[in-house]
Short mmCIF file of C-alpha atoms and ligand atoms in Angstrom, two decimals:
data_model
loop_
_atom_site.label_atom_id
_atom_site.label_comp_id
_atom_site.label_asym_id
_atom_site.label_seq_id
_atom_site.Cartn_x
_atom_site.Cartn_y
_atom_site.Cartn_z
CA UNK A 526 2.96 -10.34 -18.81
CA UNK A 527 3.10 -9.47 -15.50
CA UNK A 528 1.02 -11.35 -12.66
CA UNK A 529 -0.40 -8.64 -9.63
CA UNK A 530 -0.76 -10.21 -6.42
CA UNK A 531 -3.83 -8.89 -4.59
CA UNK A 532 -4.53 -7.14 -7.95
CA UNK A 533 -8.63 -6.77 -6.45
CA UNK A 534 -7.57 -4.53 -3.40
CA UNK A 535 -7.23 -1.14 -3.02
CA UNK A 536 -3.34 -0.55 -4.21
CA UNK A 537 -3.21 -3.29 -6.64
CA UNK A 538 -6.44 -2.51 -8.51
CA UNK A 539 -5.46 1.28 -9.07
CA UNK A 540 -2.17 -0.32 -10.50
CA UNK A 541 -3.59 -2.49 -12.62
CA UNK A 542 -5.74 -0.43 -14.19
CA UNK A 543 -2.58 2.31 -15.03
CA UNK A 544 -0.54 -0.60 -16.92
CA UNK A 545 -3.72 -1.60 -18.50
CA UNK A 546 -4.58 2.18 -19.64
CA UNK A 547 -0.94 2.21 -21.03
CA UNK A 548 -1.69 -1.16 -23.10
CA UNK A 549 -0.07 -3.73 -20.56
CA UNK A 550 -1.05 -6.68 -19.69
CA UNK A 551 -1.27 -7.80 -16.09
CA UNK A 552 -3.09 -11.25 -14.88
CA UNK A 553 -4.60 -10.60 -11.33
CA UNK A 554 -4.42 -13.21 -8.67
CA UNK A 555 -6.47 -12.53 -5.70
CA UNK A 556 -8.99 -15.01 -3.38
CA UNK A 557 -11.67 -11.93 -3.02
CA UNK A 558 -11.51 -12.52 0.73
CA UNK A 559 -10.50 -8.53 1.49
CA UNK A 560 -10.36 -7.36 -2.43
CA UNK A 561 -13.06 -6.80 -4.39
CA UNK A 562 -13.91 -8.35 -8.45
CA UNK A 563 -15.68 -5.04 -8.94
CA UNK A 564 -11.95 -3.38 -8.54
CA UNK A 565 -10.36 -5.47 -11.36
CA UNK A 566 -12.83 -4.40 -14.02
CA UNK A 567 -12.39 -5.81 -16.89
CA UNK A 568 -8.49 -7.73 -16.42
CA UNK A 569 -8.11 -10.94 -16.20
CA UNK A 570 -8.79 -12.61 -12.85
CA UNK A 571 -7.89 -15.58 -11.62
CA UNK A 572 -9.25 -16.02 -7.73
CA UNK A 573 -6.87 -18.13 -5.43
CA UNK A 574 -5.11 -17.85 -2.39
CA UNK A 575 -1.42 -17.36 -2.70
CA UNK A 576 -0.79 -20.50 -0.52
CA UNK A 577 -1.93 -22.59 -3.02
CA UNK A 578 1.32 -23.98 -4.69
CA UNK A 579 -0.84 -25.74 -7.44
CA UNK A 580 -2.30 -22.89 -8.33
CA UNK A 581 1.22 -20.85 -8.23
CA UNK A 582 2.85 -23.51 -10.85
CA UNK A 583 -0.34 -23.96 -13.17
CA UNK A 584 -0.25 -19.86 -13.65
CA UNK A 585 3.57 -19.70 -13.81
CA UNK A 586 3.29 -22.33 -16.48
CA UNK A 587 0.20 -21.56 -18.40
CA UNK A 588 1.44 -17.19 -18.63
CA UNK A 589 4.21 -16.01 -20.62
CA UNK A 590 4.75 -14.11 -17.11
CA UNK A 591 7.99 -12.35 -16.75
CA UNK A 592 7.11 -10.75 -13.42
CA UNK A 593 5.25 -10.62 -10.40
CA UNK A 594 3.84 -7.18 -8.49
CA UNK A 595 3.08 -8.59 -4.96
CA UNK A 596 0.23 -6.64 -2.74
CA UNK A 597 -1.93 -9.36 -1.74
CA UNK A 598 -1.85 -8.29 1.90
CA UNK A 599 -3.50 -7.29 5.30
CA UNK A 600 -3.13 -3.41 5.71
CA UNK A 601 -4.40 -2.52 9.62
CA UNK A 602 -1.95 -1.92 12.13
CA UNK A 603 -3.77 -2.44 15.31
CA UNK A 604 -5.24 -5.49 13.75
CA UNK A 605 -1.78 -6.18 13.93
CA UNK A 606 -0.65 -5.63 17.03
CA UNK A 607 -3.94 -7.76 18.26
CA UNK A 608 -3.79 -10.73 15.95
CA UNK A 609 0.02 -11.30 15.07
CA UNK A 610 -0.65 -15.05 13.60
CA UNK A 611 -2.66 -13.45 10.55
CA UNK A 612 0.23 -10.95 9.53
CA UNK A 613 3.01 -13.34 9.92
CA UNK A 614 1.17 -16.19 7.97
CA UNK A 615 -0.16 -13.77 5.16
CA UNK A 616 2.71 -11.75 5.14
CA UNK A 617 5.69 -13.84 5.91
CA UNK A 618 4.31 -17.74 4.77
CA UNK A 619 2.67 -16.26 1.48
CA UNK A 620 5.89 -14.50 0.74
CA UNK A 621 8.17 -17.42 1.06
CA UNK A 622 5.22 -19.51 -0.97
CA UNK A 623 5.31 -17.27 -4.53
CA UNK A 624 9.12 -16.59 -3.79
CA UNK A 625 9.85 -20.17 -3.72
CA UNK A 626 7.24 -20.74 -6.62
CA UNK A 627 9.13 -17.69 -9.00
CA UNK A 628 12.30 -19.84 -7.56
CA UNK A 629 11.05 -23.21 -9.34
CA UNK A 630 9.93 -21.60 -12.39
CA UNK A 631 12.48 -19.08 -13.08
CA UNK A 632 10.54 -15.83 -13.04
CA UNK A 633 13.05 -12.87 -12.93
CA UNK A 634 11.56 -9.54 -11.10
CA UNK A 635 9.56 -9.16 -8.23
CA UNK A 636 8.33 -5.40 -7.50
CA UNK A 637 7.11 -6.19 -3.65
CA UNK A 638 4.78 -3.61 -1.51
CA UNK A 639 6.74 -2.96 1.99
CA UNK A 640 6.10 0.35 3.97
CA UNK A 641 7.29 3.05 6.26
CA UNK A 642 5.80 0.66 9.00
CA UNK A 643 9.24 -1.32 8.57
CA UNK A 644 11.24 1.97 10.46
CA UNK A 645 9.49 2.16 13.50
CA UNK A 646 9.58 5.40 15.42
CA UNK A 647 11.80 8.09 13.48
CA UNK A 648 15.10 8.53 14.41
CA UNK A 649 15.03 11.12 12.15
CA UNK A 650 12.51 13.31 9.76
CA UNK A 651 11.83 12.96 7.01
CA UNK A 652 13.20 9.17 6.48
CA UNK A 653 15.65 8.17 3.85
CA UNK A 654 16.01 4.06 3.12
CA UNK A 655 18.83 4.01 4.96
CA UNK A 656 16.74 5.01 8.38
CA UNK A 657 17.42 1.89 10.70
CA UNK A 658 14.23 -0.31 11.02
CA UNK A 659 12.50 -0.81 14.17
CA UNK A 660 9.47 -1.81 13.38
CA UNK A 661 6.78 -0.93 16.63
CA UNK A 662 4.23 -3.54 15.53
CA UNK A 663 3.66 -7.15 13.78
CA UNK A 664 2.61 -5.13 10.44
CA UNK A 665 5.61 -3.74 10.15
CA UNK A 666 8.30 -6.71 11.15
CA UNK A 667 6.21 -8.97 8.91
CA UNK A 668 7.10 -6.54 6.10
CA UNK A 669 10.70 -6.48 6.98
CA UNK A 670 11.08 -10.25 6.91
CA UNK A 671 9.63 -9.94 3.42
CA UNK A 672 12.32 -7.41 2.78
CA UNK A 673 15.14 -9.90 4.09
CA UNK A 674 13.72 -13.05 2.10
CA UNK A 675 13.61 -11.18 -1.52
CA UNK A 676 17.61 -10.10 -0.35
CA UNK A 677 18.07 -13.96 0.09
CA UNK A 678 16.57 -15.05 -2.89
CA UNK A 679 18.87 -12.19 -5.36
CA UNK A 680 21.96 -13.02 -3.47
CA UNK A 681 21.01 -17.13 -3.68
CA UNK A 682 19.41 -17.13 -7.09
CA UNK A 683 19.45 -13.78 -8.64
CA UNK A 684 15.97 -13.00 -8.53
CA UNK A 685 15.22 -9.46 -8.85
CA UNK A 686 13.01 -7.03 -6.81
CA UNK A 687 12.24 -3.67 -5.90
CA UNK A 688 11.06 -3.13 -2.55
CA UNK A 689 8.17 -0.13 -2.27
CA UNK A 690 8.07 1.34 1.26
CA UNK A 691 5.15 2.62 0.99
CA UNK A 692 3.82 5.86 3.59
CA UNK A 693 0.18 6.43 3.61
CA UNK A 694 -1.77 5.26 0.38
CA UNK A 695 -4.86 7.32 0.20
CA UNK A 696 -7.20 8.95 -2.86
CA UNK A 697 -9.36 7.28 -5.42
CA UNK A 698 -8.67 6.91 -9.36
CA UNK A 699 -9.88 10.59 -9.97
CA UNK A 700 -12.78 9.14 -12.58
CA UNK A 701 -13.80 7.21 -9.60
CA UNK A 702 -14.42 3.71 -11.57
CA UNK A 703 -12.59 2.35 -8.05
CA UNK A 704 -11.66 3.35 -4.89
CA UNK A 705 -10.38 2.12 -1.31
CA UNK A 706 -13.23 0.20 0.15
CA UNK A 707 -11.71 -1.69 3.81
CA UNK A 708 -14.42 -3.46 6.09
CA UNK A 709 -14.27 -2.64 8.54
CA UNK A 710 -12.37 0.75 7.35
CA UNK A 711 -10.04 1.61 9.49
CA UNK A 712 -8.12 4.49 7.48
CA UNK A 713 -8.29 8.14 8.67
CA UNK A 714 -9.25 9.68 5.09
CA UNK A 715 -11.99 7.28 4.30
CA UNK A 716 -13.32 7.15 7.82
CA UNK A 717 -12.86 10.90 8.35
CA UNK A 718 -15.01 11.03 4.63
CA UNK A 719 -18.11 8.67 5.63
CA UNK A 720 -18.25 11.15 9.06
CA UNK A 721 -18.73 14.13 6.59
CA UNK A 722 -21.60 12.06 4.43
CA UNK A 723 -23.10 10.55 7.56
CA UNK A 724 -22.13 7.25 7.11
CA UNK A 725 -20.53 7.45 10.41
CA UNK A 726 -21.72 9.54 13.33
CA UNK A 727 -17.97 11.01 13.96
CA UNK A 728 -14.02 10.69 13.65
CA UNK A 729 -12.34 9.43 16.59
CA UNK A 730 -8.94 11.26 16.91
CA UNK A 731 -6.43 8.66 18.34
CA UNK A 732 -4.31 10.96 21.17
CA UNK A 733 -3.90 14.58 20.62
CA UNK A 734 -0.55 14.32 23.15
CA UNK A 735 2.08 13.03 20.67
CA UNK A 736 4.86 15.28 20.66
CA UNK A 737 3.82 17.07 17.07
CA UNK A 738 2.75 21.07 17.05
CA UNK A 739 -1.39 20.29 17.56
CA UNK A 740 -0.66 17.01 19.51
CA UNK A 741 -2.04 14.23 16.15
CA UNK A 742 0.21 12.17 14.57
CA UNK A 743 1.64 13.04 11.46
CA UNK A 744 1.61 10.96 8.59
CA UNK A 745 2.89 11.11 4.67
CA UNK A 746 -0.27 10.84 2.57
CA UNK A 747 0.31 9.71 -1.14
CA UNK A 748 -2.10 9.37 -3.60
CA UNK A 749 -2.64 5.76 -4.93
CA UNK A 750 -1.96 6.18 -8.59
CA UNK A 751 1.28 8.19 -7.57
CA UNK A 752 2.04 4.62 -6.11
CA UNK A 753 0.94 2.64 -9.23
CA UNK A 754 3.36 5.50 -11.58
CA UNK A 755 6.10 3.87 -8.81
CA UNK A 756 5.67 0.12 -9.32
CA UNK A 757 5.74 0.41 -13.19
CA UNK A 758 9.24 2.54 -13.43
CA UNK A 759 10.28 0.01 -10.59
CA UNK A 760 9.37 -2.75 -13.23
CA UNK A 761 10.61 -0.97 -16.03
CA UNK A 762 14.08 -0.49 -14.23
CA UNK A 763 14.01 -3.90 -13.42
CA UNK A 764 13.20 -5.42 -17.11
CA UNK A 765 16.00 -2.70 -18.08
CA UNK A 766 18.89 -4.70 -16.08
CA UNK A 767 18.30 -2.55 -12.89
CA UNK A 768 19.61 -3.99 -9.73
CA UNK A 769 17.24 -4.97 -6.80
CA UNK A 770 17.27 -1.86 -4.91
CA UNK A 771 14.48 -0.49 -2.08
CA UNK A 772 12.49 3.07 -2.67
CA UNK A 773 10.75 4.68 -0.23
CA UNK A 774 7.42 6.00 -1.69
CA UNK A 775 5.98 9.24 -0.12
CA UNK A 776 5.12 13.16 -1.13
CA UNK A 777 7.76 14.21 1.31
CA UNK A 778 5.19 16.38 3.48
CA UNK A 779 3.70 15.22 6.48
CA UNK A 780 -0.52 16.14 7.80
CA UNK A 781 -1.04 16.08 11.15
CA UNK A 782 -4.58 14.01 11.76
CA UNK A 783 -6.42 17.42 12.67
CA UNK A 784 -4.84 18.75 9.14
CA UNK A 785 -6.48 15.88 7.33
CA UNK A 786 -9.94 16.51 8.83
CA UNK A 787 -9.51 20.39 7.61
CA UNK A 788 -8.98 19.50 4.64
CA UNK A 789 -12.01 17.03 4.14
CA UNK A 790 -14.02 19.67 5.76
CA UNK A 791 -13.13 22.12 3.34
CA UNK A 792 -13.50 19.87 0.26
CA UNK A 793 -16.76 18.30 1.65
CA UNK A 794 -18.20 21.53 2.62
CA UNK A 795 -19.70 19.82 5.48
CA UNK A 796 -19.57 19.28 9.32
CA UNK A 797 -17.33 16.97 10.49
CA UNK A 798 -18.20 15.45 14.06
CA UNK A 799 -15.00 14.97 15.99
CA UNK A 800 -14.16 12.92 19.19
CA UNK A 801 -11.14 12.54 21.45
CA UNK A 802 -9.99 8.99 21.75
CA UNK A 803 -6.87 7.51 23.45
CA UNK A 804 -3.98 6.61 21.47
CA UNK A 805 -3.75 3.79 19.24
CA UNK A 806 -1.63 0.72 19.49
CA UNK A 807 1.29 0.70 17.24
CA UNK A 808 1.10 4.21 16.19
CA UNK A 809 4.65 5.79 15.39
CA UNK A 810 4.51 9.69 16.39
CA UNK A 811 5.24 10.81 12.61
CA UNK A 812 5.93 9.16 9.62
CA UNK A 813 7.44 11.14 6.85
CA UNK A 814 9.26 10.50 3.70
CA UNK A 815 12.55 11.61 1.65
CA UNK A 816 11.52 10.02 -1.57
CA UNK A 817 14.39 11.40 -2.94
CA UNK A 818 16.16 8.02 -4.31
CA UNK A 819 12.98 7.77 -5.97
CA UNK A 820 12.97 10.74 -8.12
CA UNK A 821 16.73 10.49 -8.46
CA UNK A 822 16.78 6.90 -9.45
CA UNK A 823 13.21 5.55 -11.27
CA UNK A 824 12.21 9.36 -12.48
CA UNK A 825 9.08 8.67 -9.84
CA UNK A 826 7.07 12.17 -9.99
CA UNK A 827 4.01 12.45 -8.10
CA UNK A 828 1.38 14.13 -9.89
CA UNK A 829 -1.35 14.33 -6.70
CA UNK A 830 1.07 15.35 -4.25
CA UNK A 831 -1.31 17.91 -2.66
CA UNK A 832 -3.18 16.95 0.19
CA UNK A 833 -6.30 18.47 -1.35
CA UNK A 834 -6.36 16.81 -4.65
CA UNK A 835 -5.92 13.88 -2.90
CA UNK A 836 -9.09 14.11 -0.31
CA UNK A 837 -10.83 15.66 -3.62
CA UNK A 838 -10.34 12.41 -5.33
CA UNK A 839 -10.87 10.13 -2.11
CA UNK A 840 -14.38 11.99 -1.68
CA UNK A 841 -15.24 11.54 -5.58
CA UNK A 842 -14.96 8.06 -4.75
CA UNK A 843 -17.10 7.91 -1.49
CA UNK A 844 -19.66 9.90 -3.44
CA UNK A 845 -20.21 7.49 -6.25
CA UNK A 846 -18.44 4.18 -5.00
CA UNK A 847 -20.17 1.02 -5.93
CA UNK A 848 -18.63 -1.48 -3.78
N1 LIG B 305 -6.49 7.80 12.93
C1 LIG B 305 -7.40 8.44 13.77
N2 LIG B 305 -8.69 8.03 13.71
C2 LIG B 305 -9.13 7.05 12.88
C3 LIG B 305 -8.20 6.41 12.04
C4 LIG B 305 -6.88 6.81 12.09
O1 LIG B 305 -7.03 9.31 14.54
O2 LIG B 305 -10.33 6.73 12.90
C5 LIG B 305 -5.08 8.23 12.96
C6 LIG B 305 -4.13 7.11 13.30
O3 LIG B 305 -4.00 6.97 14.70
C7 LIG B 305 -2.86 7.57 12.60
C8 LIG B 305 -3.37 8.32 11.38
O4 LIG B 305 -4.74 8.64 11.67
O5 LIG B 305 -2.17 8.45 13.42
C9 LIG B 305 -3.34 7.52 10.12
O6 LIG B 305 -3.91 6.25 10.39
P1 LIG B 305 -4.26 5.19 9.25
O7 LIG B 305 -4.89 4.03 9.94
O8 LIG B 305 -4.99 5.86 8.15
O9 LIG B 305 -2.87 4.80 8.66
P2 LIG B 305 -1.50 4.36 9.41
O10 LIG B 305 -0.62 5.52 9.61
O11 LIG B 305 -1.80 3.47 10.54
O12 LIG B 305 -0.90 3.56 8.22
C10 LIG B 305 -0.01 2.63 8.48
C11 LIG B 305 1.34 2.94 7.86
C12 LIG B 305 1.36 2.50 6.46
C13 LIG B 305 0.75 1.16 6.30
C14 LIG B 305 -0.65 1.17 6.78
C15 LIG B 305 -1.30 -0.18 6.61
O13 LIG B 305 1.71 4.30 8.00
O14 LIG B 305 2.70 2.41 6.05
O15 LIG B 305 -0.62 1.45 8.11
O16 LIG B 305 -2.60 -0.01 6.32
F1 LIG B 305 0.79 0.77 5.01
#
């Protein structure tokens, strides 16, 4: 059985419900404070926070759990940069918390959600794992000293993990049952979406003077149950007698943020109100994937690569979403 970390929020419940759609069975853990109980459906849920030890060792003991997939995270980088303290104690302290807790109770593989925030500003384009990370903002180092713990713990007590570096997670489950729902939302798809249905009077562009061909930043959208495909061959690998190993997980084509509002304009049909805006803090100039070790090594295909189908599913979702 595997327990999902954060299993209510936007990542985790899309992966949830693809192991549960292939006949899996994964226990959420989540304290509702970001996620959602709408967004597990019908899985188990058991609602915590993840610094509750007690908590950790009654589930560890009570589950025939043989591994954890760990989201349960904050996901804004400016929020970041402006409150450090929450990143490094949700990130870092919550880490070391279920680490130590799979430690005690001997719970092999760990598939862990990192992300291309742990580079920093590219060296090179598009980024393979072995680009050198400089992370430009608290998001991002928190996520690399996640990274270097789950290295400790395999090389100290063999615990096994695959580390996702994710790019941009974006899209809805294309039946639109659940969906990304942030408050506040502070995502360009979404935001750019609830401009085009009026939920919000316009998109502010952050900087048009980055050194990119139309002056946005440029960013590797994948879809979200591309991402969920990724964490269950990671698992699978793992349960197989994979090593730990880290995976970059991106469609390998980077949208500039002008590229992303086309797009929603042509799949919404509608007007988008646009507004400059200075740049934001923490924002790397492009962020683009070589998934390659992906493909090569876990067979990881995405099958909404397109950045189209993506805002097609995203605005399914905004249409009809019920939290
Ligand atoms: N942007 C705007 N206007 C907006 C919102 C965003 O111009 O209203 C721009 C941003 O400045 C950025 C791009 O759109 O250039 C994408 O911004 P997002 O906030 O959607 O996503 P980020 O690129 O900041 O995502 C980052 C990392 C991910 C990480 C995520 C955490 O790329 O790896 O933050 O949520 F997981």
């Amino acid at each position: 059985m595997i327990l999902v970390t954060g299993g209510a929020g936007y990542i985790g419940s899309h992966y949830v419900l693809y192991e549960r759609e292939r006949g899996n069975e994964a226990l959420v853990l989540d304290d509702l404070s970001l996620g959602h109980r709408e967004a597990v459906l019908d899985a188990p849920l058991i609602v915590a926070d993840l610094s509750n030890e007690a908590v950790l060792d009654a589930v560890f003991r009570s589950y025939p759990i043989d591994a954890v997939v760990h989201f349960a995270a904050l996901a804004s980088v400016p929020e970041s940069v402006a409150k450090p303290h929450r990143y490094y104690r949700h990130h870092v302290a919550h880490t070391i918390t279920l680490l130590d807790a799979m430690r005690r109770h001997s719970i092999p593989y760990l598939v862990f959600s990192s992300s291309c925030a742990t580079y920093g500003d590219p060296q090179y384009t598009p980024m393979d794992e072995r680009h050198p990370q400089n992370p430009i903002n608290p998001y991002g180092e928190s996520k690399r000293i996640c990274e270097r713990m789950m290295q400790s713990f395999d090389e100290a007590y063999g615990l096994r993990y695959v580390s996702l570096r994710y790019f941009n997670a974006s899209g809805a489950d294309p039946e639109a049952r659940i969906g990304e729902s942030h408050d506040p939302e502070t995502h360009l798809i979404p935001i750019v979406l609830q401009a085009a249905n009026g939920k919000r009077r316009s998109v502010a562009v952050y900087g048009n003077d980055y050194a990119t061909p139309d002056g946005t930043c440029i960013r590797d959208y994948v879809h979200v149950n591309d991402l969920a495909q990724a964490h269950a061959l990671a698992l699978d690998r793992l349960r197989a007698g994979g090593p730990s190993a880290t995976y970059n997980v991106g469609s390998g084509t980077g949208h500039s943020v002008q590229d992303v509002i086309a797009a929603c304009r042509e799949v919404t049909g509608r007007q988008i109100p646009v507004e400059e805006a200075p740049r934001r803090a923490g924002d790397p100039p492009i962020l683009v994937a070589s998934s390659a070790k992906a493909e090569a090594e876990l067979g990881w295909r995405p099958q909404y690569a397109d950045l189209h189908t993506i805002v097609e599913t995203a605005w399914r979702w905004e249409e009809n979403r019920r939290f």
